[in-house]
CSV table of C-alpha atoms in Angstrom, one decimal:
chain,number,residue,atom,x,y,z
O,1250,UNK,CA,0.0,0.0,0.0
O,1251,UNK,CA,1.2,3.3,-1.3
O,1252,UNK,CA,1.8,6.3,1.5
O,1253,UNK,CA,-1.0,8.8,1.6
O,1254,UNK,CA,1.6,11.4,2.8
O,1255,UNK,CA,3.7,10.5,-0.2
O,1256,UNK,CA,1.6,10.5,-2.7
O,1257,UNK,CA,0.0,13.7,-1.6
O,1258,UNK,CA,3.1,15.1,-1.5
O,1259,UNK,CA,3.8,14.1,-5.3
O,1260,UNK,CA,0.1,15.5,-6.4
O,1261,UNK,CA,0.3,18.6,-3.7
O,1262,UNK,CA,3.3,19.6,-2.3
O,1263,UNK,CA,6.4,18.1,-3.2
O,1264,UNK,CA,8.5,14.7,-3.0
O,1265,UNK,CA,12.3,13.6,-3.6
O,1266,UNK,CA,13.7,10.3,-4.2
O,1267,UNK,CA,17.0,9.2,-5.3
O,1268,UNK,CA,17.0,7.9,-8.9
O,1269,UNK,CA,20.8,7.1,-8.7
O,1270,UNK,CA,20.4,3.4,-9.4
O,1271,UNK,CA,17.4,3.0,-11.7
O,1272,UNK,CA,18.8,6.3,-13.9
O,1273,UNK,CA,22.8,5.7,-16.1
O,1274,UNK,CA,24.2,8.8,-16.7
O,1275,UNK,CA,26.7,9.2,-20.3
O,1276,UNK,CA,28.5,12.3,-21.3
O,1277,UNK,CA,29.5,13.1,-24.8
O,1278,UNK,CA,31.5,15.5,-25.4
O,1279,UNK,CA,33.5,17.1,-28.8
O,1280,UNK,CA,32.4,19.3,-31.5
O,1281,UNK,CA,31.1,16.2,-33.7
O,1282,UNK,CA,28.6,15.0,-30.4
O,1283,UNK,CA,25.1,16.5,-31.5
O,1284,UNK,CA,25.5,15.7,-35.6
O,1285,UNK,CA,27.3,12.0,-34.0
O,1286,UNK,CA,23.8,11.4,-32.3
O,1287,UNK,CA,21.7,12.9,-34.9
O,1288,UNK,CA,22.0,9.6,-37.2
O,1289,UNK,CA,21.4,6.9,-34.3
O,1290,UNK,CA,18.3,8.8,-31.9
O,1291,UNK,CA,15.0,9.4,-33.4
O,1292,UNK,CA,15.0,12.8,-32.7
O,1293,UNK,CA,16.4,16.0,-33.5
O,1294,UNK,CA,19.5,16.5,-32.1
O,1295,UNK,CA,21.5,18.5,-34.0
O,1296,UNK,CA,18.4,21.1,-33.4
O,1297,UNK,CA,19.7,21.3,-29.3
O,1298,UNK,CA,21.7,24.5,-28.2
O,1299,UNK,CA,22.9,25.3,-24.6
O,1300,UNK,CA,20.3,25.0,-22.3
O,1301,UNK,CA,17.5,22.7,-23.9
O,1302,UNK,CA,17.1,18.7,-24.7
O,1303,UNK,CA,14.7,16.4,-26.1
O,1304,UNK,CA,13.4,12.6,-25.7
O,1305,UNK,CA,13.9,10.0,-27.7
O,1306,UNK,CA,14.7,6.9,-28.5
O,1307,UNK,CA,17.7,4.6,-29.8
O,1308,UNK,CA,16.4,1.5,-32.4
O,1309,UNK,CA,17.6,-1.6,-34.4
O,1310,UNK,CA,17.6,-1.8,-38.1
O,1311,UNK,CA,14.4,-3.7,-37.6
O,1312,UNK,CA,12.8,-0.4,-35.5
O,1313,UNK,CA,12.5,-2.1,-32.4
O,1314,UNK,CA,13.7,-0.6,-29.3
O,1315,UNK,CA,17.2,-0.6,-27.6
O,1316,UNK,CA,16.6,2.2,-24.9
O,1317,UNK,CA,14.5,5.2,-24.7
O,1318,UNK,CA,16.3,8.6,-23.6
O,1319,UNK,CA,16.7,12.3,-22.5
O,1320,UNK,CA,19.5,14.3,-23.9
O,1321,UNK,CA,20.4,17.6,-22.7
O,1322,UNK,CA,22.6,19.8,-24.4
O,1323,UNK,CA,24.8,21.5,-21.4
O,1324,UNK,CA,26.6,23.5,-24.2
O,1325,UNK,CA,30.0,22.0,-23.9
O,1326,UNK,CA,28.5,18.3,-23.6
O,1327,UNK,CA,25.7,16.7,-23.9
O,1328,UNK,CA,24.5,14.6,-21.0
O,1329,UNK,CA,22.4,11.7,-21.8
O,1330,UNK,CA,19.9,10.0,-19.1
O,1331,UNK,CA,18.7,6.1,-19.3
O,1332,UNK,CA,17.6,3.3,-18.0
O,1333,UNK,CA,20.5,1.8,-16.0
O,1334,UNK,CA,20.2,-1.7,-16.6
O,1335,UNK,CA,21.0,-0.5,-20.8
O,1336,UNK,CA,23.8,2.3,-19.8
O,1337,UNK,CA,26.7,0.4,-20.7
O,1338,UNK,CA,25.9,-1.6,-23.4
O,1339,UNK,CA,24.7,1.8,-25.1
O,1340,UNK,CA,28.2,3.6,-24.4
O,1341,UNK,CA,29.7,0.5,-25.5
O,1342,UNK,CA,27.5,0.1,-28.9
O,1343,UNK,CA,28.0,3.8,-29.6
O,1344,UNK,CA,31.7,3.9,-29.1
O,1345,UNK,CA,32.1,1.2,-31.5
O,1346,UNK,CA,30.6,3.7,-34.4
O,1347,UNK,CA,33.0,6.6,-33.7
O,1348,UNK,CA,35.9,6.6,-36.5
O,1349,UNK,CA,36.9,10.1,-37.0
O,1350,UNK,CA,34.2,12.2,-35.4
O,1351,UNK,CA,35.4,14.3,-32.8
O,1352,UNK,CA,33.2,12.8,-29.9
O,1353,UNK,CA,34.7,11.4,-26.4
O,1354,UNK,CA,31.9,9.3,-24.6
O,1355,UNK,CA,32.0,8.5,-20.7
O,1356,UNK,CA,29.4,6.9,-18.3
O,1357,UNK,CA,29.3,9.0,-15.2
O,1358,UNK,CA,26.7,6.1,-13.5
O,1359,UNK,CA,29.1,5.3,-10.6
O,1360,UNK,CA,30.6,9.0,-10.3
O,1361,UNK,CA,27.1,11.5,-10.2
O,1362,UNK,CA,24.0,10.7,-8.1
O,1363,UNK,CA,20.5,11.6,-9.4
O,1364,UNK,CA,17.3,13.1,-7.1
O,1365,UNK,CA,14.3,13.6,-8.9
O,1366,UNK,CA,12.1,16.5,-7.1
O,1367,UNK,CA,8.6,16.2,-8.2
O,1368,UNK,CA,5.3,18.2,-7.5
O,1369,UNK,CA,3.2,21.6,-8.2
O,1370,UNK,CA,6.0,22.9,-4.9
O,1371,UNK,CA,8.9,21.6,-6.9
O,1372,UNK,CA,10.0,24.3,-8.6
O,1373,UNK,CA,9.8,26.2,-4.9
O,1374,UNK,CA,11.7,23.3,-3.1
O,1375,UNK,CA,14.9,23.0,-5.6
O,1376,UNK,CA,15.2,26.8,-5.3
O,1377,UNK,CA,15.2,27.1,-1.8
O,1378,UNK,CA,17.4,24.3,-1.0
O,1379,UNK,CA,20.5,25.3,-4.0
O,1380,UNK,CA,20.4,29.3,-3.3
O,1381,UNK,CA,21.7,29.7,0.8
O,1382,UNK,CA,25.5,28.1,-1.3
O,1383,UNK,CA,25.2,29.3,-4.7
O,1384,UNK,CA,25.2,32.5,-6.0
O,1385,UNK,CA,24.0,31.5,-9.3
O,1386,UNK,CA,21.1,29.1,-8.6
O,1387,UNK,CA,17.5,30.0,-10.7
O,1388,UNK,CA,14.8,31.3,-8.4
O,1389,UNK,CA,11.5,29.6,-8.6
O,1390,UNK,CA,9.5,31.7,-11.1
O,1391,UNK,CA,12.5,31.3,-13.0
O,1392,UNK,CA,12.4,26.9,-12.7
O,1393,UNK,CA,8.5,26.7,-13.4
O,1394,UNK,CA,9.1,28.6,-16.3
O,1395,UNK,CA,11.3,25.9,-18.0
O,1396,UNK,CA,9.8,23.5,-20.6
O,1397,UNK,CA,10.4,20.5,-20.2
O,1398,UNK,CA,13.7,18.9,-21.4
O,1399,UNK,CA,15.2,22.5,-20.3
O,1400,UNK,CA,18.6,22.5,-18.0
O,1401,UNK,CA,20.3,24.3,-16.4
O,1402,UNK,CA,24.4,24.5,-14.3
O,1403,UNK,CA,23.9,25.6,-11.2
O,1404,UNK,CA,27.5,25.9,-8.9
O,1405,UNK,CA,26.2,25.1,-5.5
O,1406,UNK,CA,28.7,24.4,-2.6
O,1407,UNK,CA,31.4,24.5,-5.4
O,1408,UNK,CA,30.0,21.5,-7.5
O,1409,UNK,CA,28.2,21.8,-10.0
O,1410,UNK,CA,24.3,20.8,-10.2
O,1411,UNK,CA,22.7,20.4,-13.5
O,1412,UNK,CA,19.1,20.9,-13.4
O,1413,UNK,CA,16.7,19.6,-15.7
O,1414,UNK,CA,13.1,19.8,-16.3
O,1415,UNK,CA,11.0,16.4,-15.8
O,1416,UNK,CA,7.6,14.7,-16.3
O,1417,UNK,CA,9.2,11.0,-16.0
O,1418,UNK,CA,7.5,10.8,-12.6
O,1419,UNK,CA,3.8,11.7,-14.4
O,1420,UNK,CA,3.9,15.0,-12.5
O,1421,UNK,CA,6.2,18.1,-13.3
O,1422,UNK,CA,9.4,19.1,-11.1
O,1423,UNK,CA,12.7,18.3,-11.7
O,1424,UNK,CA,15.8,16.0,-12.1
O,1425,UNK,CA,19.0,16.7,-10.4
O,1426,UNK,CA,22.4,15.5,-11.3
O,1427,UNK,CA,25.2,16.2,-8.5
O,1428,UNK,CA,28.7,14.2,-7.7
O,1429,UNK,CA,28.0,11.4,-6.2
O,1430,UNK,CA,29.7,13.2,-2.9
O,1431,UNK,CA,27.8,15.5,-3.0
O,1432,UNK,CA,24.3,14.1,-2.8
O,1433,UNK,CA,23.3,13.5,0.9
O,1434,UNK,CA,23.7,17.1,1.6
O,1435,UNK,CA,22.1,18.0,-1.4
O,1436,UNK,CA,18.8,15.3,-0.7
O,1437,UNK,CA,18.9,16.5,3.3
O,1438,UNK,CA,19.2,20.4,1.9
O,1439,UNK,CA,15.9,19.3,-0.3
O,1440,UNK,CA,13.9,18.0,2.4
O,1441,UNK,CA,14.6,21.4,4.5
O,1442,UNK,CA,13.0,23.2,2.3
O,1443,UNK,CA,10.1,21.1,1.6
O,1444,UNK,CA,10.4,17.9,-0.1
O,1445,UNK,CA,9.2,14.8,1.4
O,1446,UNK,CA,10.8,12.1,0.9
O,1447,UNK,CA,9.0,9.2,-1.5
O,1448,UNK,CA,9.0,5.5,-2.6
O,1449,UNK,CA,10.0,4.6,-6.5
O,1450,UNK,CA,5.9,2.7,-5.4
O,1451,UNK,CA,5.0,6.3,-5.0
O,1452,UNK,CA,6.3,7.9,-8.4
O,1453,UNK,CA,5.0,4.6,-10.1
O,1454,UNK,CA,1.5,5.1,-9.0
O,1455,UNK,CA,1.7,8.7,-10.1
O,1456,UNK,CA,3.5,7.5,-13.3
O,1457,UNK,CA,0.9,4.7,-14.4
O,1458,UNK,CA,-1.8,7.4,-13.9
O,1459,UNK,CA,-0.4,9.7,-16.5
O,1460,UNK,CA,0.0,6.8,-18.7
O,1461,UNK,CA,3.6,6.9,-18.9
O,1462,UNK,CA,6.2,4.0,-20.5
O,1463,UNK,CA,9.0,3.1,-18.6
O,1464,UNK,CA,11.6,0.9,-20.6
O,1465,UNK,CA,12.2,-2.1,-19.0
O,1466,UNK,CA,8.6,-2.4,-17.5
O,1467,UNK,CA,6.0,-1.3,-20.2
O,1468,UNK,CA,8.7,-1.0,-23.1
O,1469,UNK,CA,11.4,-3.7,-23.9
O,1470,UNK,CA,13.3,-4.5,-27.2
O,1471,UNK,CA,10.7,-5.9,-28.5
O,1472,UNK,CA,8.8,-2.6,-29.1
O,1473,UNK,CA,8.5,-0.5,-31.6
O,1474,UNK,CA,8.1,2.9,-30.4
O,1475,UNK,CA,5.0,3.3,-32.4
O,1476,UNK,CA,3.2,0.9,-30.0
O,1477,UNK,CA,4.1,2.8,-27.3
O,1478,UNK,CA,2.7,5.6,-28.5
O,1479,UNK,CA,6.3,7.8,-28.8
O,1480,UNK,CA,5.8,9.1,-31.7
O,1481,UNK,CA,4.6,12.4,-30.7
O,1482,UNK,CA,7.3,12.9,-27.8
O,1483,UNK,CA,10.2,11.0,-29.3
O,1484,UNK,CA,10.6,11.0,-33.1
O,1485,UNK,CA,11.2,13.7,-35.7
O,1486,UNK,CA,9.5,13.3,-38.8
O,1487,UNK,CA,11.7,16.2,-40.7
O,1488,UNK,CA,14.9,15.2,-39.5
O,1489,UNK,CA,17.5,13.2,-41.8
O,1490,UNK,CA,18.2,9.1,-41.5
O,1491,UNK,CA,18.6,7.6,-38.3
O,1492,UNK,CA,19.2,3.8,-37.4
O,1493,UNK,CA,15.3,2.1,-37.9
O,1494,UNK,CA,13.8,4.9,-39.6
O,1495,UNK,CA,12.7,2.7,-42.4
O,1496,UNK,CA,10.7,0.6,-40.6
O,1497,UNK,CA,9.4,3.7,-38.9
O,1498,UNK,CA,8.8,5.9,-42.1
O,1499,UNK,CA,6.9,2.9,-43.7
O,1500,UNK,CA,4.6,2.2,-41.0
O,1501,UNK,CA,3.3,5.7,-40.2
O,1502,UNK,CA,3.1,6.8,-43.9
O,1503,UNK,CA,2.0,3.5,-46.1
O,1504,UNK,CA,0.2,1.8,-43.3
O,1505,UNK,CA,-1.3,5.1,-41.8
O,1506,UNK,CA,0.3,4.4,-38.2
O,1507,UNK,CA,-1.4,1.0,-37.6
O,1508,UNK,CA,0.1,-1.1,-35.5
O,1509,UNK,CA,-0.8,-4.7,-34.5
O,1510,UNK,CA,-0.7,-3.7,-30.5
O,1511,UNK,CA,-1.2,-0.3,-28.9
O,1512,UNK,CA,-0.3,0.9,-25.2
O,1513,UNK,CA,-3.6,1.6,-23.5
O,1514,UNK,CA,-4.8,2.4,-20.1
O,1515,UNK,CA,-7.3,-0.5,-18.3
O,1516,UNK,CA,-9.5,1.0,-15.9
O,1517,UNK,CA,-10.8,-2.3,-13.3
O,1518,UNK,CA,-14.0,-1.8,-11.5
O,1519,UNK,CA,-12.2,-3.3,-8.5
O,1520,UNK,CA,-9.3,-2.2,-6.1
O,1521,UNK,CA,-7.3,-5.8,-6.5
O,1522,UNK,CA,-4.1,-5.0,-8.4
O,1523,UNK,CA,-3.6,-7.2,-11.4
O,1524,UNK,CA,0.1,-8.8,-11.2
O,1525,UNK,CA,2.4,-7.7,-14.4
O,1526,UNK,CA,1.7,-10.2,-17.6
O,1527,UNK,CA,-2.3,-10.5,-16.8
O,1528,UNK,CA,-4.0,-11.4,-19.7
O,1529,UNK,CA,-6.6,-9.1,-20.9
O,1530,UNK,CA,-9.8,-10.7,-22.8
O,1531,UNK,CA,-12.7,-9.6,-24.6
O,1532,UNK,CA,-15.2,-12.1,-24.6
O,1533,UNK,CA,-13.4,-15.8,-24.4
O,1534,UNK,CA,-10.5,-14.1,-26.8
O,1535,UNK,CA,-7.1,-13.1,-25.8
O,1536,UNK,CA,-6.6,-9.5,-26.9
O,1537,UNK,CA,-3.1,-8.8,-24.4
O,1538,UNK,CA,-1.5,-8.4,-21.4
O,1539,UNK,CA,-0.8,-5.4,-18.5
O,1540,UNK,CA,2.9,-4.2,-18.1
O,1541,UNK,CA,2.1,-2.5,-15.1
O,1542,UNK,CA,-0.6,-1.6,-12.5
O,1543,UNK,CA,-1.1,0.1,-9.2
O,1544,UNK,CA,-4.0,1.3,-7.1
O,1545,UNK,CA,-5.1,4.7,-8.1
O,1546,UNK,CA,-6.0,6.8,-4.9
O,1547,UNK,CA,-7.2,10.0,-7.1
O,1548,UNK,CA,-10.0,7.2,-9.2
O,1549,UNK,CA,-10.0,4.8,-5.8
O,1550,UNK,CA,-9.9,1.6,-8.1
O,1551,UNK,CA,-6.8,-0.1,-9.7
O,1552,UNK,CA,-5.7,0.8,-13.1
O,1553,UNK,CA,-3.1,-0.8,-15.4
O,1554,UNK,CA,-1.2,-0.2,-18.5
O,1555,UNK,CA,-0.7,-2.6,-20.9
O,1556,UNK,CA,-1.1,-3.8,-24.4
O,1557,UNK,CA,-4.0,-5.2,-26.3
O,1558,UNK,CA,-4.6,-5.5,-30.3
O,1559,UNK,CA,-5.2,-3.2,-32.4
O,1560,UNK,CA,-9.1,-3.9,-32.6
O,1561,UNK,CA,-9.4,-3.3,-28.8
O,1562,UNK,CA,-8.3,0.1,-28.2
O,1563,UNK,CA,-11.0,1.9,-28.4
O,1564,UNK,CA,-11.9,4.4,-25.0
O,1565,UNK,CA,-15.1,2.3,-23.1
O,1566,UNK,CA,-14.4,-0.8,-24.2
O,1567,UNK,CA,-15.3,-3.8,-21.7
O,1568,UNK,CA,-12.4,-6.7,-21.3
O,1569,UNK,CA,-11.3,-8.9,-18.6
O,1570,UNK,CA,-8.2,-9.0,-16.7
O,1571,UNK,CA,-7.7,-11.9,-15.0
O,1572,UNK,CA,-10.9,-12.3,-15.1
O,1573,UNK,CA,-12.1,-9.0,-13.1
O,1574,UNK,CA,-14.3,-6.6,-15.3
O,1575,UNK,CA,-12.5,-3.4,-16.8
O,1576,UNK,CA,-12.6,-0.8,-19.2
O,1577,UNK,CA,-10.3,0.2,-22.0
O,1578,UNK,CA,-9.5,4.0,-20.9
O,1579,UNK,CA,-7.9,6.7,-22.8
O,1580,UNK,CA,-4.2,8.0,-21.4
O,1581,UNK,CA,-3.6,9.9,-19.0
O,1582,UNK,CA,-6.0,8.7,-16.4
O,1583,UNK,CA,-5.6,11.4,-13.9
């Protein structure tokens, strides 16, 4: 059972955890590191200058998923947040295409820390807590003005902080990257001014409300980003080639976007959590299975996400999970 405290925190107030060990953090640096990226990511890269970054995602040949992404452009490198379980392999896979590009790739995983600072008071919280030992941190009008995928360097207690603007938690606020030294300060300074601190059960229930993917969970390398639904957030369609982009191209403009499973929200008229890989029936047929699910305390009723064919996705209509009567609901929930 979920915290009441946290998770009105997270929908109220504000909350902090320490994504350190779910999150892998790369650096690329060198002139050649946004034109470098801009023929392997599906978005725009090469479009980034100092201070803004973008989501997107890194595919096979065949289209299919090898990790999902932010990159921030910090104007003299461009760090690059994952999933990370994948960090490694993806410095390693990218490091093997560099020939005479000017592009110097390092995973700062084990060396930074990351705390993610979520909530309509999280804009408040981050300011209060870098500005009594920094003489250059944003103030809070300034933060809650950010887009999203906007960063910023902040020197605080002589190290630097980058800040950058988040929804990965399905409510706005921020993420925080800091030497790894230099985190427990930085989490107790957080909670002084504000922040409670939360579960990852927390952010997931707030997460699965606002219908949001997380690779490794609702998104493996079996997905193309298409069934996801990414295409809006994470591919370009104006850029030049990247890795996949045929498979891409052809299915959004000869086959008009249809794909044979979608990523849809399930609404149960119960509270009893379905477990991950429930099937999901309409009638006595098979139509798919939930990735994730959580009890909702904003609907008071569990909800999952999870995939179902193509025929199925419609908002309202009635399937079966596990056997327990649901709904086919439109993302976000909440």
């Amino acid at each position: 059972m979920v915290s009441a405290d946290q998770y009105s925190a997270l929908r109220h107030t504000s909350g902090v955890i320490d994504r350190s060990a779910e999150q892998g953090r790369l650096w690329l640096s060198g002139r050649d590191r946004r034109s470098y990226l801009q023929g392997l990511l599906t978005n725009d890269i090469e479009a980034l200058s100092a201070g803004t970054g973008c989501y997107a995602a890194y595919l096979t040949a065949q289209g299919r998923m090898i990790a999902d992404m932010r990159v921030f452009e910090l104007g003299d490198a461009l760090l690059v947040d994952l999933a990370r379980e994948v960090s490694a392999s993806v410095r390693d896979r990218w490091g093997m295409f560099i020939f005479s590009e000017d592009v110097q790739i390092e995973d700062r995983s084990d060396a930074t820390s990351q705390l993610g600072v979520y909530g309509p008071m999280a804009a408040r919280t981050v300011a209060d807590a870098l500005a009594p030992a920094s003489g250059s941190a944003p103030g809070a009008e300034r933060l809650d003005e950010m887009p999203i995928h906007a960063c910023a360097v902040v020197a605080w207690r002589g190290d630097p902080v980058i800040v950058m603007r988040s929804d990965d938690a399905g409510v706005m606020g921020f993420d925080l990257v800091v030497p790894r030294a230099a985190s427990g300060a930085l989490a107790e300074g957080l909670r002084s001014a504000g922040a409670v601190s939360v579960s990852a059960e927390a952010v997931d229930v707030c997460r699965v409300e606002a219908g949001r993917p997380r690779f490794g969970v609702d998104m493996t390398t079996d997905t193309i980003p298409l069934e996801a639904g990414l295409e809006s957030r994470a591919i370009s369609q104006t850029k030049g080639c990247y890795v996949g982009q045929e498979v891409i191209i052809r299915v959004l403009h000869r086959g008009q976007g249809r794909v044979a499973r979608r990523l849809v929200g399930v609404a149960l008229e119960s509270s009893r959590v379905p477990v991950r890989g429930a099937v999901i029936r309409s009638g006595d047929r098979d139509v798919g299975s939930v990735t994730s699910a959580v009890l909702s305390p904003a609907l008071e009723r569990a909800i999952a996400l999870g995939y179902v064919h193509r025929d199925f996705t419609a908002p309202g209509t009635p399937v079966t999970v596990d056997g327990a009567a649901a709904e086919v609901r439109a993302l976000p929930f909440v």
